[in-house]
mmCIF file of C-alpha atoms in Angstrom:
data_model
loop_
_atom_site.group_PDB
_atom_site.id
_atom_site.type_symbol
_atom_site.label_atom_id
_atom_site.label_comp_id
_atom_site.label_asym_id
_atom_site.label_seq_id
_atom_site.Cartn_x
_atom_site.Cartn_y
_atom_site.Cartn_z
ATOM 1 C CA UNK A 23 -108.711 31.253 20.330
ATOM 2 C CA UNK A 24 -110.071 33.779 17.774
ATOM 3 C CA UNK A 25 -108.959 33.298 13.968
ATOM 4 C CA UNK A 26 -110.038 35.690 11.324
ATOM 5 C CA UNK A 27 -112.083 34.888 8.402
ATOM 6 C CA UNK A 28 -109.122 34.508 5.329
ATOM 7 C CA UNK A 29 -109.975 37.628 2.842
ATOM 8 C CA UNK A 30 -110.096 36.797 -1.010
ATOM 9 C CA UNK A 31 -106.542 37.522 -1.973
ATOM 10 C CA UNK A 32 -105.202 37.132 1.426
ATOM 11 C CA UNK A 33 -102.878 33.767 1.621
ATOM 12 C CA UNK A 34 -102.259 33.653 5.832
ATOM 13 C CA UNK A 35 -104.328 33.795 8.784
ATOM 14 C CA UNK A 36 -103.940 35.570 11.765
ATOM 15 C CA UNK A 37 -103.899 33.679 15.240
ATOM 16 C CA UNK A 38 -104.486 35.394 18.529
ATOM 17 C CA UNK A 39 -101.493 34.922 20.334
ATOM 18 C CA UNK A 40 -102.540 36.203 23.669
ATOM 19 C CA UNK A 41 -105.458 33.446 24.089
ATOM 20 C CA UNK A 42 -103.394 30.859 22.589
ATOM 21 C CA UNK A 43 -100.568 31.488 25.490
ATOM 22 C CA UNK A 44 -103.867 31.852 28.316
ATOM 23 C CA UNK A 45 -105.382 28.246 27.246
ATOM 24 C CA UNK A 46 -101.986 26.586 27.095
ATOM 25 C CA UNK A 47 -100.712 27.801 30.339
ATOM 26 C CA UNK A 48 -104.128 26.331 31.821
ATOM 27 C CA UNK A 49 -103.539 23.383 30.243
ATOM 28 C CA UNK A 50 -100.143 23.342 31.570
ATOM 29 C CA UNK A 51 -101.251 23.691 35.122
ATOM 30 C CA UNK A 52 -104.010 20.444 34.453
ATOM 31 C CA UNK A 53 -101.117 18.840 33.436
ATOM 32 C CA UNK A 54 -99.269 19.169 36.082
ATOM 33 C CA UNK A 55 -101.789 18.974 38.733
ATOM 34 C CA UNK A 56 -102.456 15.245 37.268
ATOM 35 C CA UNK A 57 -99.417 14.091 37.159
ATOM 36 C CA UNK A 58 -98.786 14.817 40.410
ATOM 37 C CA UNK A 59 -101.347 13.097 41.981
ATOM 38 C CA UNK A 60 -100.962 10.404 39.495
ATOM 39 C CA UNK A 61 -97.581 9.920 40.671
ATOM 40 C CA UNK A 62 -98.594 10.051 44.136
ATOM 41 C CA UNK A 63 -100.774 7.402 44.192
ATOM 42 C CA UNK A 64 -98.222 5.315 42.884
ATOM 43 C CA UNK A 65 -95.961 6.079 45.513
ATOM 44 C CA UNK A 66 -98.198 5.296 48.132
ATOM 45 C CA UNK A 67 -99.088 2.023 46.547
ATOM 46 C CA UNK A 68 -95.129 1.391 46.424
ATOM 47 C CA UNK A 69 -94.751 2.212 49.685
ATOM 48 C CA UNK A 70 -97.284 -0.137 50.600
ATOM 49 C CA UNK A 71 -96.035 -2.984 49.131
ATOM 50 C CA UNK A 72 -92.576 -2.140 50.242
ATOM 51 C CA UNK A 73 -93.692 -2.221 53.830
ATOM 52 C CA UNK A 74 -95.390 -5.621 52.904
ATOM 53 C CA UNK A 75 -92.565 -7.106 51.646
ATOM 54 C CA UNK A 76 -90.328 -6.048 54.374
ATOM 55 C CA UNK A 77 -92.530 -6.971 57.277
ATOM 56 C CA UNK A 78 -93.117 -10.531 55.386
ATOM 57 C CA UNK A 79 -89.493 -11.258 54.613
ATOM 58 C CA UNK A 80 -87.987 -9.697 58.121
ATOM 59 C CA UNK A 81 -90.343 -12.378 60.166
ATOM 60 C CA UNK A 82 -90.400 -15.160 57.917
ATOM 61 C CA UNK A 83 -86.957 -15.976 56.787
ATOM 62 C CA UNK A 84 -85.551 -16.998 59.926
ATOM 63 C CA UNK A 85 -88.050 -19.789 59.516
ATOM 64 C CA UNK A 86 -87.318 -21.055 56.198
ATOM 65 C CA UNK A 87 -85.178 -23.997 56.479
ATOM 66 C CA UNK A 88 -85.151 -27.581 55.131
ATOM 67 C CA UNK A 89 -87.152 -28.770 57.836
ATOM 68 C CA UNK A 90 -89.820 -25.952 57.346
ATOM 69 C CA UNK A 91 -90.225 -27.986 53.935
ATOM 70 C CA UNK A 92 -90.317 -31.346 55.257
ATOM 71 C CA UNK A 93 -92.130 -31.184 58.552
ATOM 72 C CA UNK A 94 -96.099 -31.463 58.930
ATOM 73 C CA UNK A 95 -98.203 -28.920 60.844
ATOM 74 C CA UNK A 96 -97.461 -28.831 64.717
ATOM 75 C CA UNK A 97 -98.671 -27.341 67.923
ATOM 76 C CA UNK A 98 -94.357 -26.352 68.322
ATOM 77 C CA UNK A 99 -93.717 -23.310 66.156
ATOM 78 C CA UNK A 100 -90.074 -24.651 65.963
ATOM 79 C CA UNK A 101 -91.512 -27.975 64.562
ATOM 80 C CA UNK A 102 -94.182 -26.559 62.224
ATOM 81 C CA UNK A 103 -93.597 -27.179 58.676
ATOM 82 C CA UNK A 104 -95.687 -26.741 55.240
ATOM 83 C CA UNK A 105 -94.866 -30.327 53.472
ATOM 84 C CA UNK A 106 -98.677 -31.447 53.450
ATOM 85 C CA UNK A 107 -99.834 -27.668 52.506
ATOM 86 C CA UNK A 108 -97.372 -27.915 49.721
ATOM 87 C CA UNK A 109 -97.951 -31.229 48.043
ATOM 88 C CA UNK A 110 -101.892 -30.751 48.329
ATOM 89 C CA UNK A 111 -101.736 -27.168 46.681
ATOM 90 C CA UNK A 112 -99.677 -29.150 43.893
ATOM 91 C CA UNK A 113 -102.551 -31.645 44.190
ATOM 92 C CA UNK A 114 -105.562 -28.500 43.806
ATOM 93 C CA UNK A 115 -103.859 -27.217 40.421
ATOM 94 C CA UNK A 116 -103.466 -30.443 39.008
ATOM 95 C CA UNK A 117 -106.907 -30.922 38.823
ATOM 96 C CA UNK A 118 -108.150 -26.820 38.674
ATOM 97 C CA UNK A 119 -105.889 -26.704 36.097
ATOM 98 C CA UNK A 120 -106.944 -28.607 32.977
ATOM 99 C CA UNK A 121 -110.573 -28.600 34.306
ATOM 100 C CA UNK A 122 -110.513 -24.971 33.950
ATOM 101 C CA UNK A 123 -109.064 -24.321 30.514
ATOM 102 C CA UNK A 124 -110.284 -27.150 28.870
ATOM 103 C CA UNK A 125 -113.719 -25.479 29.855
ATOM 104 C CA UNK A 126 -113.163 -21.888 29.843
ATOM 105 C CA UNK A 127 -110.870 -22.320 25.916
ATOM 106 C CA UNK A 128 -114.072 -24.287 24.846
ATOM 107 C CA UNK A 129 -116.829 -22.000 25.667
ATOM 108 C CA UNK A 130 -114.518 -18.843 24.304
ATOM 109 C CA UNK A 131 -114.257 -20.379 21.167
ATOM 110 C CA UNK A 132 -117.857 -21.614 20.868
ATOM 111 C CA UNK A 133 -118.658 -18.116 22.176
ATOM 112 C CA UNK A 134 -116.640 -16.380 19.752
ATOM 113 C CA UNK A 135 -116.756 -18.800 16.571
ATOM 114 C CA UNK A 136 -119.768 -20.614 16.764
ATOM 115 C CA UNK A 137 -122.635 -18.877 18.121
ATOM 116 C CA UNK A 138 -124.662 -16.133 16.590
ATOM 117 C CA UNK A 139 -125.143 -12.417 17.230
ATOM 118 C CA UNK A 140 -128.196 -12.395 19.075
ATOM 119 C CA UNK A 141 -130.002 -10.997 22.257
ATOM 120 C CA UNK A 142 -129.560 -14.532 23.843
ATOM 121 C CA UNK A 143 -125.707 -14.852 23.293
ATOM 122 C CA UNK A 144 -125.256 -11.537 24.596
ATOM 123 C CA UNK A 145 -126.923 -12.111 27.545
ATOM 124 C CA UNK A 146 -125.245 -15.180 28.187
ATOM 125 C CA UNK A 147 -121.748 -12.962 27.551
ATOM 126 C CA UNK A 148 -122.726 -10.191 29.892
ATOM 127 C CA UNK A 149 -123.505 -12.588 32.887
ATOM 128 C CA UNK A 150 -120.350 -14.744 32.319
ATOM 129 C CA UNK A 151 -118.080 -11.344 32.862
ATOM 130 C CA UNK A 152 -120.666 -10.136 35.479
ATOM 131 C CA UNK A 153 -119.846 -14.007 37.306
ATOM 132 C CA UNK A 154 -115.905 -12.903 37.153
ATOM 133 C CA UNK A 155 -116.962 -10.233 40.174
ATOM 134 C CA UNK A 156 -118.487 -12.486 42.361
ATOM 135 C CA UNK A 157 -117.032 -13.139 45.538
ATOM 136 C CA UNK A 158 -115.415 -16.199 45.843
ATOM 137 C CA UNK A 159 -117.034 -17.298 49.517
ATOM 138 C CA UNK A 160 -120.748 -17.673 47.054
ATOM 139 C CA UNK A 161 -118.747 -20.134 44.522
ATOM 140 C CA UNK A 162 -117.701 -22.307 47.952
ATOM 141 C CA UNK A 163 -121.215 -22.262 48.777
ATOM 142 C CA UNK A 164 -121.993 -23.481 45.410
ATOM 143 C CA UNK A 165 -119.103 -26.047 45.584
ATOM 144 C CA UNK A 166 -120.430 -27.341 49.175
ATOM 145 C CA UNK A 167 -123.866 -27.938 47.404
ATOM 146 C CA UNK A 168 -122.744 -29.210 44.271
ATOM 147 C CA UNK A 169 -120.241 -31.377 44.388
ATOM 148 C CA UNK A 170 -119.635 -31.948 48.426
ATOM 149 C CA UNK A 171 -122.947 -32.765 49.128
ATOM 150 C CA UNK A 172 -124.863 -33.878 46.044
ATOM 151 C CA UNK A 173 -121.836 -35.549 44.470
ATOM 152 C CA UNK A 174 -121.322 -36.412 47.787
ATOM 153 C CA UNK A 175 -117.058 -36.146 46.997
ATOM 154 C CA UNK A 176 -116.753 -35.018 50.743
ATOM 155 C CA UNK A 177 -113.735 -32.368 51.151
ATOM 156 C CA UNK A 178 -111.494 -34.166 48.526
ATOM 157 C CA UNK A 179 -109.023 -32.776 46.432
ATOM 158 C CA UNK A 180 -111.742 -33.121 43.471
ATOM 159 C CA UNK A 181 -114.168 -31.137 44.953
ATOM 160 C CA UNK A 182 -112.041 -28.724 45.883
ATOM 161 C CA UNK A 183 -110.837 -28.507 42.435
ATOM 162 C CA UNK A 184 -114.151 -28.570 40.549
ATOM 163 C CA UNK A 185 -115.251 -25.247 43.334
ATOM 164 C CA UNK A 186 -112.037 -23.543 42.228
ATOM 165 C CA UNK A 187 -112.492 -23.914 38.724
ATOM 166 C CA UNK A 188 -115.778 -23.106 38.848
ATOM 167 C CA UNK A 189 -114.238 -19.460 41.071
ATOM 168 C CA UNK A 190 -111.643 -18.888 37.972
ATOM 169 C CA UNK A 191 -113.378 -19.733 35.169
ATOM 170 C CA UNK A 192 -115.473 -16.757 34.124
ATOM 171 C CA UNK A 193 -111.759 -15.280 33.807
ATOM 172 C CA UNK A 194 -110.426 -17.401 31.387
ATOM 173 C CA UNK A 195 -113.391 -17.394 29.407
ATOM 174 C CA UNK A 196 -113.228 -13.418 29.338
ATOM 175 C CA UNK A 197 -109.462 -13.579 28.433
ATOM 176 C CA UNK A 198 -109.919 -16.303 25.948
ATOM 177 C CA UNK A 199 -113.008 -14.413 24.157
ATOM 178 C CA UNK A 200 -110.716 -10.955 24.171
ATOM 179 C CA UNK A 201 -107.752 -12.950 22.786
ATOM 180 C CA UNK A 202 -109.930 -14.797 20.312
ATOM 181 C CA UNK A 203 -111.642 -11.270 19.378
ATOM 182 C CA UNK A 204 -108.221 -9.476 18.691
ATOM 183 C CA UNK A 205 -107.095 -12.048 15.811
ATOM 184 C CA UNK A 206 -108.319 -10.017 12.602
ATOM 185 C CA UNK A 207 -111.199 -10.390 10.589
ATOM 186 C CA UNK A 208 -108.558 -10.602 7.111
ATOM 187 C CA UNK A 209 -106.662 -13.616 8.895
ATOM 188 C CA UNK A 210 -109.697 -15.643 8.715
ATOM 189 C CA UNK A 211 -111.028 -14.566 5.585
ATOM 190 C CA UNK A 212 -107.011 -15.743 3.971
ATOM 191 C CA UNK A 213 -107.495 -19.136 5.513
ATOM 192 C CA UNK A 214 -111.238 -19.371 3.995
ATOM 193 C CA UNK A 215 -109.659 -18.284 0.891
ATOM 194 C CA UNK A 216 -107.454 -21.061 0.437
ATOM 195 C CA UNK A 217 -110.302 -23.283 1.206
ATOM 196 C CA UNK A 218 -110.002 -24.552 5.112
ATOM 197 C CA UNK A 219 -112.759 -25.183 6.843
ATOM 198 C CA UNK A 220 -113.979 -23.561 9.925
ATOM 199 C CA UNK A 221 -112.551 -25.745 12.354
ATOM 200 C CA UNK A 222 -109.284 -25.922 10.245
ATOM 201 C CA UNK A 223 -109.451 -22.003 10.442
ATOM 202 C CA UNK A 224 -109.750 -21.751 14.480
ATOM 203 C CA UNK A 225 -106.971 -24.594 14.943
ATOM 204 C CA UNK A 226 -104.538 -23.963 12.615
ATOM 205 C CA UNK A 227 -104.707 -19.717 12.453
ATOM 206 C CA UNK A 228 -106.741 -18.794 15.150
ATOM 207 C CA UNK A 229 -105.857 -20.194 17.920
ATOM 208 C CA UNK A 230 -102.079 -20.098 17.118
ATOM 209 C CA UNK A 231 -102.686 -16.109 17.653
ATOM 210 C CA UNK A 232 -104.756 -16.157 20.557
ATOM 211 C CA UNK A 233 -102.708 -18.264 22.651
ATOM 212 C CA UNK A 234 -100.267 -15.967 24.231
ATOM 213 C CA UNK A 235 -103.332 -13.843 25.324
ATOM 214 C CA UNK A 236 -105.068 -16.826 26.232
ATOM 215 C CA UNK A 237 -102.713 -18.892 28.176
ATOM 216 C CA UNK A 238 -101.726 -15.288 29.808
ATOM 217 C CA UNK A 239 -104.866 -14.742 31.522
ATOM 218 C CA UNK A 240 -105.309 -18.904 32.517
ATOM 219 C CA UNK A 241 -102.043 -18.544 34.207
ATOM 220 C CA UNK A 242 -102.892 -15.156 36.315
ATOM 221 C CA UNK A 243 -106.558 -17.052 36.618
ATOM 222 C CA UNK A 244 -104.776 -19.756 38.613
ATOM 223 C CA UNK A 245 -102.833 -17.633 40.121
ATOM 224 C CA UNK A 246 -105.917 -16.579 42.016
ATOM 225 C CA UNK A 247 -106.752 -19.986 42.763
ATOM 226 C CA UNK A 248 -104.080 -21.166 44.587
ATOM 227 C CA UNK A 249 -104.093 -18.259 46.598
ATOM 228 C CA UNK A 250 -107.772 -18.469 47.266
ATOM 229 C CA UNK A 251 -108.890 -19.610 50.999
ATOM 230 C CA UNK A 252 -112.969 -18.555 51.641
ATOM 231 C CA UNK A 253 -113.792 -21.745 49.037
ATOM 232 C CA UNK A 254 -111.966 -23.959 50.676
ATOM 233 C CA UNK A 255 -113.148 -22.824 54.154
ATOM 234 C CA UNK A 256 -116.812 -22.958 52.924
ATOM 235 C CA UNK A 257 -116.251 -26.538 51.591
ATOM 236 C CA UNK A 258 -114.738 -28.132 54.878
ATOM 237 C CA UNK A 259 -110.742 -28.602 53.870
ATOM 238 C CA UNK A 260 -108.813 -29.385 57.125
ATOM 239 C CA UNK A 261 -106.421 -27.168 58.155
ATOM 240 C CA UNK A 262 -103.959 -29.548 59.568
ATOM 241 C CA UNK A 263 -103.242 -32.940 58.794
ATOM 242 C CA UNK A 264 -100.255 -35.005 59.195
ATOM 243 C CA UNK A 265 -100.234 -37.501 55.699
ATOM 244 C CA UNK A 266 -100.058 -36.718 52.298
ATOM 245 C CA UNK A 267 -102.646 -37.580 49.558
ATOM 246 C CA UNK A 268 -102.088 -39.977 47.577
ATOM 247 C CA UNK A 269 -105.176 -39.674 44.855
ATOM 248 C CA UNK A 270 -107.945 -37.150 43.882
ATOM 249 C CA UNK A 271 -110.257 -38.392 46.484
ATOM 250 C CA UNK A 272 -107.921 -37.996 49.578
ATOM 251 C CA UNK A 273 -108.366 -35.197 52.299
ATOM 252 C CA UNK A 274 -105.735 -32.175 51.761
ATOM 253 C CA UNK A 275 -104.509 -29.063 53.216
ATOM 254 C CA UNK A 276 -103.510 -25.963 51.074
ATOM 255 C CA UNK A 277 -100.797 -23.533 51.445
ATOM 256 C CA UNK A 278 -103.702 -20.706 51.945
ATOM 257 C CA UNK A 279 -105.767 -23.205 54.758
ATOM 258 C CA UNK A 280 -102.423 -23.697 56.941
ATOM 259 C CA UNK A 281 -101.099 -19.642 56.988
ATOM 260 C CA UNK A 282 -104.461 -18.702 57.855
ATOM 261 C CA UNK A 283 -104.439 -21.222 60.913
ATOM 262 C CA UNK A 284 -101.273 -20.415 61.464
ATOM 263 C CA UNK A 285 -102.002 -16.582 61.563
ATOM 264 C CA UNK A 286 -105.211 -16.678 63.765
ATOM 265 C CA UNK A 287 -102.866 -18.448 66.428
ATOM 266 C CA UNK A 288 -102.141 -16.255 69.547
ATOM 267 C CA UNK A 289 -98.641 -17.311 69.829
ATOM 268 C CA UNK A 290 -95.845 -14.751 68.565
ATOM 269 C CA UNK A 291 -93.466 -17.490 66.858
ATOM 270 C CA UNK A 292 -96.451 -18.898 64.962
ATOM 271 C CA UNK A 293 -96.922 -15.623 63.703
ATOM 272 C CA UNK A 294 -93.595 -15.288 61.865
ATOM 273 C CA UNK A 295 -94.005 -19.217 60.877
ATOM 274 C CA UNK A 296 -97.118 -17.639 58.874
ATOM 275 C CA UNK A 297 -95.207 -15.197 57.160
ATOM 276 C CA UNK A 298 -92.639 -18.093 56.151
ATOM 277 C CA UNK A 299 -95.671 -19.678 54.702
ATOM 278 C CA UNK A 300 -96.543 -16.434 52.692
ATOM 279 C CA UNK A 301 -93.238 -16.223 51.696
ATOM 280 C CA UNK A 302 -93.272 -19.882 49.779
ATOM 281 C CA UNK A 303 -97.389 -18.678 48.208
ATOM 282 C CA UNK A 304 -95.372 -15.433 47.414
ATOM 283 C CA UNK A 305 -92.834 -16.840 45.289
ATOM 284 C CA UNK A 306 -95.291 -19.217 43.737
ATOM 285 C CA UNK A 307 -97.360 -16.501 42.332
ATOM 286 C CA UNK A 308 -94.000 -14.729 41.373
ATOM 287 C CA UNK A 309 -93.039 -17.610 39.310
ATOM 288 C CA UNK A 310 -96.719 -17.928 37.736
ATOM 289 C CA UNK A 311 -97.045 -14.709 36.473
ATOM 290 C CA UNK A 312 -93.294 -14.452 35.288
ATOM 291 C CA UNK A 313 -94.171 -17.366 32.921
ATOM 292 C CA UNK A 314 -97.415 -15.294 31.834
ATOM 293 C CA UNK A 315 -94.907 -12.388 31.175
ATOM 294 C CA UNK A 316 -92.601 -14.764 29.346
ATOM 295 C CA UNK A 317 -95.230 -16.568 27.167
ATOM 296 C CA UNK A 318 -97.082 -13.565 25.920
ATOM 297 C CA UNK A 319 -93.432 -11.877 25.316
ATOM 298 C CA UNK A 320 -92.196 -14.703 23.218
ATOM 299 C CA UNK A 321 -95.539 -15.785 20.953
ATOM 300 C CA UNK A 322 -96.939 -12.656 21.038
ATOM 301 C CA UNK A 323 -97.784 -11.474 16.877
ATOM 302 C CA UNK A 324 -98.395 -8.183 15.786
ATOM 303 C CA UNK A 325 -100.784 -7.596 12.572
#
């Protein structure tokens, strides 16, 4: 685009209208050309999913009945049920659950309020959101050394919890430390101003602001845990059992333990009562991260 030098007495300039059309009808086609693909690889992922679902749903509700809910793990398809998976996946996030937050909210805040701006902090920072890539099979093989075989808590529902908070909570320390980070600067400086102290500051103002964000990324955190199955391989959890626990140091089964034994079987019908099984982990994680929607929706502030 060429535009003249403006003349001393000479109020407009003068635009060359012929490269102005050539660069915008190039940018045009880029445009275009992105979009497209953009929205093709958004189709295909839909059309994934939609295949998903359908293959999921057409095998596995035929199976879902009362019984399917009541019934323990059998060698008979038409017998096999998902009570004991159920209740000791209830049992996992009961413990992962404020294990998890009560550590990962802690260290964000310290993290974020506390400690100073220096080489060592950031270090530590950099490795905790490097630790939220790791694959989860090396935190089971820290959870079989740590707390199965030192602590010696066997294949309990404790050590199984302990593992999986250990797989989730780099994630909830990340979302914490971002929610923490996007309260303004001026919010704190008000509360200083009418003389609270610093704790008073990140209890009664901060934290009051952060927790949509923060209590949105715990939830999708255990979302990943109770879908999780590699830990709970490495660590030694049973695939089948026929009891239910009854405390924090019983034996358990997990809803992701008895669909993959269920799914390596060679018989058809236990195939389809392993897509039941995904069905019920499916509509858990549904109802997780609709609360996660629903939380940050409803406390979310804007400054």
């Amino acid at each position: 685009m060429r535009i003249t030098e403006q003349q001393p007495g000479v109020s407009k300039r003068y635009i060359d209208q012929t490269s102005v059309s050539k660069r915008m009808d190039g940018r045009k086609i880029t445009n275009t050309v992105f979009k497209t693909l953009f929205f093709m690889a958004t189709l295909v992922a839909l059309l994934v999913l939609g295949i998903l679902f359908y293959r999921i749903l057409s095998q596995g509700l035929g199976f879902l009945s009362a019984d399917f809910f009541q019934n323990f793990a059998s060698r008979f398809p038409e017998k096999a049920g998902i009570k004991a998976a159920l209740v000791g996946s209830l049992w996992l996030m009961a413990v992962v659950a404020p294990v998890s937050m009560f550590l990962g909210i802690g260290t964000a805040i310290y993290l974020e309020e506390y400690a100073k701006k220096n080489r060592v902090n950031d270090f530590i920072r950099m490795n905790i959101s490097n630790l939220a890539g790791v694959p989860s099979v090396v935190f089971g093989l820290l959870g079989l050394t740590i707390f199965v075989r030192a602590l010696a808590l066997g294949n309990s529902i404790l050590a199984a919890g302990f593992t999986m908070s250990l797989l989730i909570l780099p994630v909830i320390i990340v979302a914490a430390q971002e929610a923490i980070r996007a309260v303004p600067q001026h919010v704190r400086e008000a509360s200083y101003g009418m003389g609270a102290t610093k704790w008073q500051t990140i209890t009664r103002v901060v934290l009051p602001s952060a927790i949509p964000g923060i209590l949105t990324g715990s939830i999708l955190a255990l979302s990943r845990a109770i879908g999780e199955t590699a830990p709970l391989i490495v660590i030694g959890v049973p695939v089948i059992i026929h009891f239910l626990p009854t405390g924090v140091m019983d034996t358990f089964t997990a809803l992701p333990m008895q669909i993959y034994d269920w799914a390596k079987r060679p018989q058809a019908d236990f195939q389809q009562v392993a897509s039941a099984g995904i069905i019920v982990l499916m509509a858990f994680l549904l109802l997780m991260n609709s609360i996660a929607v629903l939380i940050r929706n409803k406390f979310q502030k804007r400054y």
